[in-house]
Amino acid sequence: MNMDYFLGLDCSTQSLTAVLINLSKNEVIIRYSINFDEKLPHYNTQNGVLSSNAGKVVHSNPLMWVEALELLFKALVQKRLPLNEIKAISGSGQQHGTVYLNNSFEPTLKNLDSEKPLVDQLQKIFTRETSPIWMDSSTTKQCEEIRLKLGGLEPTINITGSNTFERFSGPQIRKFYEQNYDDYIQTSTIHLVSSFLSSILLGKSSPIDHGDGAGMNLMNIRTKQWDDKALDATAPDLRQKLPALTNSYDIIGKISPFFVERFGFSPETILVAWSGDNPNSLIGVGLTEKGKAAISLGTSDTYFSFMKNLSFDMLGEGHVFTAPTGDFMSLICFKNGSLAREAIKDKFNLNWEDFGEILRKTPPGNFGKIMLPYFLPEIVPLVLEPTVYRFGFGENDMQGNVRGIIEAQFLSMRLHSEWIQEQTQEIYATGGASVNKEILQIASNIFNTKIYQFETTNSAALGAALRSAKTYYDSINERINWTELVNRFLKIQDNYIIQPNNKYKKLYDDMLEVYRKYEKFILKNGEDPEQFRKDFVKKYFGN
Ligand code: ADP
Ligand code: XUL
């Protein structure tokens, strides 16, 4: 029987993942990941990245992603998966990262020899050996320059959907132009992680989709075109170096002969535009309507929601991206996600089970212990010099720190998502840490909203597979709408729903105000809220 197989790939910070689905049976055939540190140690990454200058400069190696792609396909062949029956492929990339290519890029892709490894043939296509990624926070100067040229915060947000951010592609490109002028001039094409990898599969330079394009400070969020003012504010002759923009649901071509010959894909395999990991996860967790939000607890923690009507965060902390459906999505990104949780876990030599046990045994409100968890430079709120602040406890208090970091992360998430107008009735959780029920229970109590936990944490790769299916069915006129498609696939079982405990609603409402005051105190020279914190302790813990 002919089966409808679709493949989704996700090149994230720490790994490259494949999710192969069979839509004739609504099932996942395989999820398979290549972890960069483990499988490709010769790139010397730690958690997938190369970090310098006290964590301010963070790059990764585009050849490592290419090598991972080959390892992944090799593994799928060894597992005897029906690669030749896959109808369509799409993908997902960690957002904002940029890849700098010279004029041998396209000829090299066109003339690949399927007898030789990709990585050997792509050595000479780069004008910049490593790629700055989303964790980089070294472009504050360029952010200010671009914002100023665009007329300040409000026009910048109105044009691009976001304030300028250190990790966004535009400021990163400007830094390269300012500091490596000759290499910038030698650069003929600049890709995102997503469009770079889709180019490899396509055998020629691929377009950038509107979802990932919105994370660059270069695309006009209303017209979905490159914005002349933003391009001019960033670097000279930038338009010529950028690929075209395309809808996330567009077909960009068929798979290149290299992959047909080397791994046995069908030459008829359709490629659908790749997008960023967060837009892909929007589909992978099924957010195709208003009133639903998701938290992704991966290397970064993100909070995002589907948006029918364009609305902006005029405080400049959140973003609006294009959703894969052609609508919009809001997104807030916190850099101190899993790596900050791991820092506490490792400091006390715990495993995740011990960590969960401590969360179960400690009381909501944590006896009024407040942490501001900036283990790494933070994006929201902006903190460039990482420092961890503790109020009412010390760094050796194991229980205080374990609960402290989790409560801090979700209080901060609640605080900084207040601008999103569309009320959330349910939150969908994904990403590596979403397997942890104790963490999700605290998130549920703090938001006072039920949280759905999925069987698979690879929602970006799954979203990519589902996107490729949607486009394929549209192309053969078997139209199926987004909500029908995701509902057919994402069955949520009852035991995966985490209910908020109403008993703690008032406590967390009050604690949010304590937290808000501490952020103001530390970051904006506000008043010292120590007395306020003590009143909170007295009210809930009686001493
Ligand atoms: P990314 O997609 O950003 O590369 P993932 O979504 O794969 O990252 O998440 C990886 C992270 O998941 C790891 O850094 C680890 O801290 C976290 N993680 C894995 N298992 C658990 C667990 N049981 N509890 C909490 N965090 C976990
Ligand atoms: C989103 C962001 C991160 C990366 C890596 O704006 O910077 O979530 O996409 O996952």
Coordinates of C-alpha atoms and ligand atoms in Angstrom, one line a residue:
M1 CA 0.0 0.0 0.0
N2 CA 1.2 3.5 -0.8
M3 CA 1.9 5.4 2.5
D4 CA 2.1 9.1 3.0
Y5 CA 5.5 9.6 4.6
F6 CA 6.8 13.1 5.5
L7 CA 10.1 14.1 7.0
G8 CA 10.8 17.0 9.4
L9 CA 14.4 18.0 10.3
D10 CA 15.4 20.4 13.1
C11 CA 18.9 21.9 13.5
S12 CA 18.7 23.2 17.0
T13 CA 21.4 24.5 19.4
Q14 CA 22.5 21.1 20.7
S15 CA 21.4 18.6 18.1
L16 CA 20.0 17.8 14.7
T17 CA 16.8 15.8 14.8
A18 CA 14.7 13.9 12.3
V19 CA 11.0 13.1 12.8
L20 CA 9.5 10.8 10.1
I21 CA 5.7 10.6 10.1
N22 CA 3.2 8.4 8.3
L23 CA 0.1 10.5 7.7
S24 CA -1.8 7.5 6.3
K25 CA -1.8 6.1 9.9
N26 CA -1.2 9.3 11.8
E27 CA 1.9 7.9 13.5
V28 CA 5.5 8.8 14.1
I29 CA 7.8 6.3 12.5
I30 CA 11.0 7.5 14.1
R31 CA 12.5 10.3 16.0
Y32 CA 16.3 10.3 15.8
S33 CA 18.8 12.9 17.0
I34 CA 22.5 13.5 16.4
N35 CA 23.9 15.3 19.5
F36 CA 26.7 17.7 18.3
D37 CA 29.0 17.4 21.4
E38 CA 28.7 13.6 21.5
K39 CA 28.8 12.6 17.9
L40 CA 31.0 15.4 16.4
P41 CA 33.5 16.1 19.2
H42 CA 36.1 17.4 16.7
Y43 CA 34.2 20.7 16.5
N44 CA 35.0 21.2 20.2
T45 CA 31.5 22.5 21.0
Q46 CA 30.1 22.7 24.5
N47 CA 26.3 22.3 24.4
G48 CA 26.5 22.8 20.7
V49 CA 28.3 26.2 20.8
L50 CA 31.7 27.9 20.8
S51 CA 31.7 30.6 23.5
S52 CA 34.2 33.3 24.2
N53 CA 34.5 36.8 25.7
A54 CA 32.8 35.7 29.0
G55 CA 29.8 34.3 27.1
K56 CA 29.1 37.4 25.1
V57 CA 30.4 36.0 21.8
V58 CA 28.7 32.7 20.9
H59 CA 29.2 31.0 17.5
S60 CA 28.7 27.5 16.0
N61 CA 30.1 25.8 13.0
P62 CA 28.0 25.5 9.9
L63 CA 30.2 22.5 8.7
M64 CA 29.2 20.7 11.9
W65 CA 25.5 21.1 10.9
V66 CA 26.3 19.7 7.4
E67 CA 28.3 16.8 8.9
A68 CA 25.4 16.1 11.3
L69 CA 23.0 16.0 8.3
E70 CA 25.0 13.3 6.6
L71 CA 25.4 11.3 9.8
L72 CA 21.6 11.5 10.4
F73 CA 20.7 10.4 6.8
K74 CA 23.3 7.5 7.1
A75 CA 21.6 6.4 10.3
L76 CA 18.2 6.5 8.7
V77 CA 19.5 4.4 5.8
Q78 CA 21.0 1.9 8.2
K79 CA 17.6 1.6 10.0
R80 CA 16.1 0.7 6.6
L81 CA 13.5 3.5 6.7
P82 CA 11.6 4.0 3.5
L83 CA 13.5 7.2 2.4
N84 CA 12.5 6.6 -1.2
E85 CA 8.8 6.9 -0.3
I86 CA 9.0 10.3 1.5
K87 CA 6.7 12.7 -0.3
A88 CA 7.9 15.9 1.1
I89 CA 10.6 17.3 3.5
S90 CA 10.7 20.6 5.5
G91 CA 12.9 21.7 8.3
S92 CA 13.5 24.0 11.2
G93 CA 16.6 25.9 12.4
Q94 CA 17.6 27.7 15.6
Q95 CA 16.6 31.2 14.7
H96 CA 18.7 34.3 13.9
G97 CA 22.0 32.6 13.3
T98 CA 23.7 33.7 10.1
V99 CA 25.9 31.8 7.5
Y100 CA 28.3 33.8 5.3
L101 CA 29.0 32.4 1.8
N102 CA 31.3 33.3 -1.1
N103 CA 30.5 33.0 -4.8
S104 CA 31.5 29.4 -5.0
F105 CA 28.5 28.4 -2.9
E106 CA 26.0 27.8 -5.7
P107 CA 28.4 26.2 -8.2
T108 CA 29.6 23.9 -5.5
L109 CA 26.1 22.8 -4.6
K110 CA 25.3 22.2 -8.2
N111 CA 28.3 20.0 -8.8
L112 CA 28.4 17.8 -5.7
D113 CA 29.9 14.3 -6.2
S114 CA 27.7 11.7 -4.5
E115 CA 30.7 9.5 -4.0
K116 CA 32.3 11.9 -1.5
P117 CA 31.1 13.2 1.9
L118 CA 29.4 16.6 1.8
V119 CA 31.6 18.1 4.4
D120 CA 34.8 17.6 2.3
Q121 CA 33.2 19.3 -0.6
L122 CA 31.9 22.3 1.2
Q123 CA 35.1 23.4 3.0
K124 CA 35.7 26.4 0.7
I125 CA 32.3 28.0 0.4
F126 CA 32.4 30.2 3.5
T127 CA 33.7 33.8 4.1
R128 CA 33.3 33.4 7.8
E129 CA 34.3 30.1 9.3
T130 CA 31.9 30.2 12.2
S131 CA 28.3 31.5 12.5
P132 CA 27.1 33.8 15.2
I133 CA 24.0 32.2 16.8
W134 CA 21.0 33.3 18.9
M135 CA 23.0 33.1 22.1
D136 CA 25.4 35.8 21.0
S137 CA 25.0 39.2 22.8
S138 CA 28.0 41.1 21.5
T139 CA 26.2 43.6 19.2
T140 CA 24.8 46.2 21.6
K141 CA 26.5 49.0 19.7
Q142 CA 25.1 47.9 16.3
C143 CA 21.6 47.5 17.9
E144 CA 21.8 51.1 19.0
E145 CA 23.1 52.3 15.6
I146 CA 20.3 50.6 13.6
R147 CA 17.6 51.6 16.0
L148 CA 18.8 55.2 15.8
K149 CA 18.8 55.2 12.0
L150 CA 15.3 53.8 11.9
G151 CA 14.1 56.6 14.1
G152 CA 14.0 55.0 17.6
L153 CA 12.2 52.2 19.4
E154 CA 8.7 52.7 18.1
P155 CA 9.5 52.9 14.3
T156 CA 11.9 50.0 14.7
I157 CA 9.1 47.8 16.2
N158 CA 6.5 49.1 13.7
I159 CA 8.7 48.2 10.7
T160 CA 10.3 44.9 11.8
G161 CA 8.0 43.6 14.5
S162 CA 10.7 43.8 17.1
N163 CA 13.1 46.1 18.8
T164 CA 16.7 45.5 17.7
F165 CA 18.1 42.6 19.6
E166 CA 21.8 41.5 20.0
R167 CA 21.1 38.1 18.6
F168 CA 19.0 39.2 15.6
S169 CA 20.6 38.8 12.2
G170 CA 20.7 42.4 11.1
P171 CA 22.8 43.7 14.0
Q172 CA 25.1 40.6 13.6
I173 CA 25.5 41.3 9.9
R174 CA 26.3 45.0 10.7
K175 CA 29.0 43.9 13.2
F176 CA 30.6 41.7 10.6
Y177 CA 30.5 44.5 8.1
E178 CA 32.1 46.9 10.6
Q179 CA 34.7 44.6 11.9
N180 CA 35.6 42.4 8.9
Y181 CA 35.0 44.7 6.0
D182 CA 37.0 42.8 3.4
D183 CA 35.2 39.5 4.3
Y184 CA 31.9 41.2 4.1
I185 CA 32.7 42.5 0.6
Q186 CA 33.7 38.9 -0.4
T187 CA 30.4 37.6 0.9
S188 CA 27.9 37.0 -1.9
T189 CA 25.1 35.3 0.1
I190 CA 24.0 35.5 3.7
H191 CA 21.8 32.7 4.9
L192 CA 20.0 31.8 8.1
V193 CA 20.6 28.4 9.7
S194 CA 17.2 27.3 8.2
S195 CA 17.8 28.6 4.7
F196 CA 21.4 27.4 4.6
L197 CA 20.4 23.8 5.3
S198 CA 17.5 23.9 2.9
S199 CA 19.9 25.2 0.2
I200 CA 22.1 22.1 0.8
L201 CA 19.1 19.8 0.3
L202 CA 17.9 21.8 -2.7
G203 CA 21.3 22.0 -4.5
K204 CA 21.1 25.7 -4.9
S205 CA 20.5 28.9 -2.8
S206 CA 17.1 28.7 -1.1
P207 CA 14.8 31.5 -0.1
I208 CA 14.3 32.6 3.5
D209 CA 10.7 32.1 4.8
H210 CA 8.6 34.8 6.3
G211 CA 8.7 33.2 9.8
D212 CA 12.5 33.1 10.2
G213 CA 12.9 36.3 8.1
A214 CA 11.0 38.2 10.8
G215 CA 13.8 37.4 13.3
M216 CA 16.3 39.5 11.4
N217 CA 15.3 43.2 11.9
L218 CA 15.4 43.4 8.1
M219 CA 12.0 42.3 7.0
N220 CA 9.0 44.6 7.0
I221 CA 6.5 42.7 9.1
R222 CA 3.5 44.1 7.3
T223 CA 4.6 43.8 3.6
K224 CA 6.7 40.7 4.2
Q225 CA 9.4 42.2 2.0
W226 CA 13.0 43.2 2.7
D227 CA 12.7 46.8 4.1
D228 CA 14.9 49.3 2.3
K229 CA 15.2 51.5 5.4
A230 CA 16.2 48.5 7.6
L231 CA 18.7 47.3 4.9
D232 CA 20.3 50.7 4.6
A233 CA 20.6 51.0 8.4
T234 CA 22.4 47.7 8.6
A235 CA 25.1 47.4 5.9
P236 CA 25.8 48.5 2.3
D237 CA 24.7 46.4 -0.6
L238 CA 22.9 44.1 1.7
R239 CA 19.9 43.5 -0.7
Q240 CA 22.2 41.7 -3.2
K241 CA 23.5 39.4 -0.5
L242 CA 20.1 38.3 0.8
P243 CA 18.1 35.5 -0.7
A244 CA 14.5 36.1 -1.8
L245 CA 11.7 35.8 0.8
T246 CA 9.0 33.3 0.5
N247 CA 5.9 32.0 2.3
S248 CA 6.7 29.3 4.8
Y249 CA 4.2 27.0 3.0
D250 CA 5.8 27.4 -0.5
I251 CA 7.4 24.6 -2.4
I252 CA 11.0 25.6 -3.1
G253 CA 11.9 22.7 -5.4
K254 CA 12.8 19.0 -5.4
I255 CA 15.6 17.3 -3.6
S256 CA 19.1 17.6 -5.2
P257 CA 20.4 14.6 -7.1
F258 CA 23.2 14.3 -4.5
F259 CA 20.8 13.0 -1.9
V260 CA 19.0 10.8 -4.4
E261 CA 22.2 9.0 -5.3
R262 CA 23.8 8.9 -1.9
F263 CA 20.9 8.1 0.4
G264 CA 18.2 6.7 -2.0
F265 CA 15.6 9.5 -1.7
S266 CA 13.1 9.7 -4.6
P267 CA 14.0 12.4 -7.1
E268 CA 10.3 13.5 -6.9
T269 CA 10.7 14.4 -3.1
I270 CA 9.2 17.9 -2.7
L271 CA 11.1 20.4 -0.5
V272 CA 9.0 23.0 1.4
A273 CA 10.6 26.2 2.8
W274 CA 12.3 25.7 6.1
S275 CA 11.5 28.0 9.0
G276 CA 12.7 28.9 12.5
D277 CA 12.3 26.4 15.4
N278 CA 9.7 28.5 17.2
P279 CA 7.4 29.0 14.1
N280 CA 7.8 25.2 13.5
S281 CA 6.9 24.4 17.1
L282 CA 3.8 26.5 16.8
I283 CA 2.5 23.9 14.4
G284 CA 4.2 21.0 16.2
V285 CA 2.2 21.7 19.3
G286 CA -1.0 22.6 17.4
L287 CA -1.3 26.3 17.9
T288 CA -3.4 27.2 14.9
E289 CA -6.1 29.3 16.7
K290 CA -6.4 32.1 19.2
G291 CA -6.3 31.6 22.9
K292 CA -3.5 29.0 23.1
A293 CA 0.0 29.6 24.1
A294 CA 3.1 27.4 24.3
I295 CA 6.2 27.2 26.4
S296 CA 9.3 25.6 24.8
L297 CA 11.8 24.6 27.4
G298 CA 14.9 23.8 25.3
T299 CA 18.3 25.4 25.5
S300 CA 16.4 28.7 25.4
D301 CA 13.0 29.0 27.1
T302 CA 10.4 30.6 24.9
Y303 CA 6.8 31.6 25.4
F304 CA 4.8 32.0 22.2
S305 CA 1.3 32.2 21.0
F306 CA -0.8 32.3 17.8
M307 CA -1.9 35.8 16.9
K308 CA -4.7 36.6 14.5
N309 CA -4.2 40.3 14.5
L310 CA -0.9 42.1 14.5
S311 CA -0.1 43.7 17.9
F312 CA 3.3 44.8 19.2
D313 CA 5.1 44.9 22.5
M314 CA 5.9 48.6 22.6
L315 CA 8.2 48.0 25.6
G316 CA 10.4 46.3 23.1
E317 CA 11.0 42.9 24.8
G318 CA 8.8 40.6 22.8
H319 CA 8.6 39.9 19.1
V320 CA 6.1 39.3 16.4
F321 CA 7.0 36.8 13.7
T322 CA 5.0 35.4 10.8
A323 CA 3.4 32.1 11.6
P324 CA 3.7 29.2 9.2
T325 CA 0.0 29.5 8.4
G326 CA 0.5 33.1 7.1
D327 CA -0.9 34.6 10.3
F328 CA 1.3 36.0 13.1
M329 CA 2.8 34.7 16.4
S330 CA 4.2 36.5 19.4
L331 CA 7.4 35.3 21.0
I332 CA 9.5 36.0 24.0
C333 CA 12.9 34.4 24.4
F334 CA 14.8 33.8 27.6
K335 CA 18.4 32.7 27.4
N336 CA 18.6 31.3 30.9
G337 CA 16.5 28.2 30.2
S338 CA 17.9 24.7 30.4
L339 CA 21.5 25.7 30.9
A340 CA 20.6 27.7 34.0
R341 CA 18.6 24.8 35.4
E342 CA 21.5 22.5 34.7
A343 CA 23.9 24.9 36.5
I344 CA 21.9 24.4 39.7
K345 CA 21.4 20.7 39.1
D346 CA 25.2 20.2 38.6
K347 CA 26.3 22.4 41.4
F348 CA 24.5 20.1 43.9
N349 CA 25.4 16.9 42.0
L350 CA 21.7 16.1 41.4
N351 CA 20.1 14.2 38.6
W352 CA 16.7 15.3 37.2
E353 CA 14.8 12.9 39.5
D354 CA 16.4 14.4 42.6
F355 CA 15.7 17.8 41.2
G356 CA 12.0 16.9 40.8
E357 CA 11.9 15.4 44.2
I358 CA 13.1 18.6 45.8
L359 CA 10.5 20.6 43.8
R360 CA 7.8 18.2 45.1
K361 CA 8.9 18.6 48.7
T362 CA 9.4 22.4 48.9
P363 CA 6.5 24.8 49.3
P364 CA 5.2 27.1 46.6
G365 CA 6.5 30.6 47.4
N366 CA 9.8 29.1 48.6
F367 CA 9.6 30.8 52.0
G368 CA 10.0 34.1 50.1
K369 CA 13.4 33.2 48.6
I370 CA 13.8 35.2 45.4
M371 CA 16.3 34.6 42.7
L372 CA 17.1 36.7 39.6
P373 CA 18.6 33.9 37.5
Y374 CA 21.1 35.5 35.1
F375 CA 23.7 32.6 34.9
L376 CA 24.3 33.7 31.3
P377 CA 23.7 37.2 29.7
E378 CA 19.9 37.5 29.5
I379 CA 17.7 38.6 26.6
V380 CA 14.5 39.3 28.6
P381 CA 15.0 41.4 30.6
L382 CA 18.2 42.6 29.0
V383 CA 21.2 41.8 31.2
L384 CA 24.6 41.9 29.5
E385 CA 26.8 41.0 32.5
P386 CA 25.6 37.7 34.0
T387 CA 25.1 37.7 37.8
V388 CA 22.8 35.5 39.9
Y389 CA 21.1 37.5 42.6
R390 CA 19.6 35.8 45.7
F391 CA 17.4 37.5 48.3
G392 CA 16.5 35.7 51.5
F393 CA 18.9 32.8 50.9
G394 CA 22.5 31.9 50.0
E395 CA 24.1 30.0 47.1
N396 CA 24.7 26.9 49.2
D397 CA 21.0 26.4 50.1
M398 CA 20.2 23.5 47.8
Q399 CA 16.5 23.4 48.3
G400 CA 16.2 27.2 48.1
N401 CA 18.2 27.2 44.8
V402 CA 16.3 24.4 43.1
R403 CA 12.9 25.8 43.7
G404 CA 14.3 29.4 43.4
I405 CA 15.4 29.0 39.8
I406 CA 12.2 27.4 38.6
E407 CA 9.9 29.9 40.3
A408 CA 12.1 32.7 39.0
Q409 CA 12.0 31.5 35.4
F410 CA 8.2 31.2 35.3
L411 CA 7.5 34.4 37.3
S412 CA 9.7 36.2 34.8
M413 CA 7.9 34.6 31.9
R414 CA 4.5 35.6 33.3
L415 CA 5.7 39.1 34.0
H416 CA 7.2 39.6 30.5
S417 CA 4.3 38.1 28.6
E418 CA 1.8 40.6 30.2
W419 CA 1.8 42.6 26.9
I420 CA 0.2 39.8 24.9
Q421 CA -3.4 40.8 24.6
E422 CA -5.0 37.6 23.6
Q423 CA -6.0 35.7 26.8
T424 CA -4.6 32.3 27.2
Q425 CA -6.8 29.4 28.4
E426 CA -4.3 26.6 27.9
I427 CA -0.5 26.3 27.6
Y428 CA 1.2 23.6 25.5
A429 CA 4.6 22.5 26.7
T430 CA 7.5 21.3 24.6
G431 CA 11.3 21.1 24.6
G432 CA 13.8 18.9 26.5
A433 CA 12.7 20.0 30.0
S434 CA 9.0 19.6 29.3
V435 CA 9.3 15.9 30.3
N436 CA 9.7 17.1 33.8
K437 CA 6.2 17.1 35.4
E438 CA 7.4 18.9 38.6
I439 CA 8.7 21.8 36.5
L440 CA 5.4 22.0 34.6
Q441 CA 3.3 21.9 37.8
I442 CA 5.1 25.0 39.0
A443 CA 4.6 26.7 35.7
S444 CA 0.9 25.8 35.8
N445 CA 0.5 27.2 39.3
I446 CA 2.3 30.4 38.5
F447 CA 0.3 31.0 35.3
N448 CA -2.9 29.5 36.9
T449 CA -3.5 27.8 33.6
K450 CA -3.6 24.2 32.7
I451 CA -0.6 22.8 30.8
Y452 CA -0.6 20.1 28.2
Q453 CA 2.4 17.8 28.0
F454 CA 3.2 16.0 24.8
E455 CA 4.6 12.5 24.3
T456 CA 7.2 13.9 22.0
T457 CA 9.4 16.9 22.9
N458 CA 10.6 17.3 19.3
S459 CA 7.8 19.7 18.3
A460 CA 10.0 21.7 15.9
A461 CA 10.9 18.7 13.8
L462 CA 7.3 17.4 14.1
G463 CA 6.0 20.8 13.0
A464 CA 8.3 20.7 10.0
A465 CA 7.0 17.3 9.0
L466 CA 3.4 18.5 9.4
R467 CA 4.1 21.6 7.4
S468 CA 5.6 19.6 4.5
A469 CA 2.4 17.4 4.6
K470 CA 0.1 20.4 4.4
T471 CA 1.9 21.8 1.4
Y472 CA 2.0 18.4 -0.3
Y473 CA -1.8 17.9 0.1
D474 CA -2.5 21.4 -1.1
S475 CA -0.4 20.7 -4.1
I476 CA -2.4 17.7 -5.1
N477 CA -5.6 19.5 -4.3
E478 CA -6.5 17.3 -1.3
R479 CA -7.0 20.3 0.8
I480 CA -7.0 19.9 4.6
N481 CA -7.1 22.9 6.9
W482 CA -4.4 23.5 9.5
T483 CA -6.5 22.7 12.6
E484 CA -7.8 19.5 11.1
L485 CA -4.3 18.4 10.2
V486 CA -2.8 19.1 13.6
N487 CA -5.8 17.6 15.5
R488 CA -5.6 14.5 13.4
F489 CA -2.1 14.0 14.6
L490 CA -1.7 15.5 18.1
K491 CA -3.7 13.3 20.4
I492 CA -3.5 14.5 24.0
Q493 CA -4.1 12.0 26.7
D494 CA -5.8 13.0 29.9
N495 CA -2.9 12.1 32.1
Y496 CA -0.8 14.6 30.2
I497 CA -2.9 17.5 31.4
I498 CA -1.4 19.4 34.4
Q499 CA -4.0 21.3 36.4
P500 CA -3.1 24.5 38.3
N501 CA -3.7 24.3 42.0
N502 CA -6.0 27.2 42.8
K503 CA -4.9 27.3 46.4
Y504 CA -1.7 29.0 45.2
K505 CA -3.3 31.6 42.9
K506 CA -3.1 34.5 45.4
L507 CA 0.3 33.5 46.6
Y508 CA 1.8 33.7 43.1
D509 CA -0.1 36.9 42.3
D510 CA 1.6 38.4 45.3
M511 CA 5.0 36.8 44.6
L512 CA 4.8 38.2 41.0
E513 CA 4.7 41.7 42.6
V514 CA 7.7 40.9 44.8
Y515 CA 9.6 39.6 41.8
R516 CA 8.6 42.7 39.7
K517 CA 10.0 45.0 42.4
Y518 CA 13.3 43.0 42.6
E519 CA 13.8 43.2 38.8
K520 CA 13.2 47.0 39.0
F521 CA 15.5 47.3 42.0
I522 CA 18.4 45.5 40.3
L523 CA 18.0 46.5 36.7
K524 CA 16.4 49.9 36.9
N525 CA 17.7 51.4 40.1
G526 CA 14.3 51.0 41.8
E527 CA 13.7 51.0 45.5
D528 CA 15.0 48.1 47.7
P529 CA 11.9 45.9 48.2
E530 CA 13.3 44.0 51.2
Q531 CA 10.4 45.0 53.5
F532 CA 7.9 44.1 50.8
R533 CA 9.5 40.6 50.6
K534 CA 9.4 40.3 54.4
D535 CA 5.7 41.1 54.4
F536 CA 5.2 38.4 51.8
V537 CA 7.1 35.9 54.0
K538 CA 5.0 36.9 57.1
K539 CA 1.7 36.6 55.2
Y540 CA 2.4 33.1 53.8
F541 CA 5.0 31.5 56.1
G542 CA 4.3 33.3 59.3
N543 CA 7.7 34.5 60.4
Ligands
ADP1 P1 17.5 22.4 21.9 O1 16.3 22.0 21.0 O2 17.5 23.8 22.3 O3 18.8 21.9 21.4 P2 16.2 20.5 23.7 O4 14.8 20.9 23.6 O5 16.6 19.2 23.1 O6 17.2 21.6 23.3 O7 16.5 20.4 25.3 C1 17.7 20.0 25.8 C2 17.7 20.3 27.3 O8 16.7 19.5 28.0 C3 19.0 19.9 28.0 O9 19.9 21.0 28.1 C4 18.5 19.5 29.4 O10 18.9 20.4 30.4 C5 17.0 19.5 29.3 N1 16.4 18.2 30.0 C6 16.5 17.0 29.5 N2 15.8 16.1 30.4 C7 15.3 16.9 31.4 C8 14.6 16.6 32.6 N3 14.2 15.4 32.9 N4 14.3 17.7 33.4 C9 14.6 18.9 33.1 N5 15.4 19.2 32.0 C10 15.7 18.2 31.1
XUL2 C1 14.1 32.8 19.5 C2 15.5 32.3 19.9 C3 15.7 30.9 20.3 C4 16.3 30.2 19.1 C5 16.9 28.8 19.5 O1 14.0 34.1 19.3 O2 16.4 33.1 19.9 O3 14.5 30.3 20.7 O4 15.4 30.0 18.1 O5 16.0 27.9 19.8

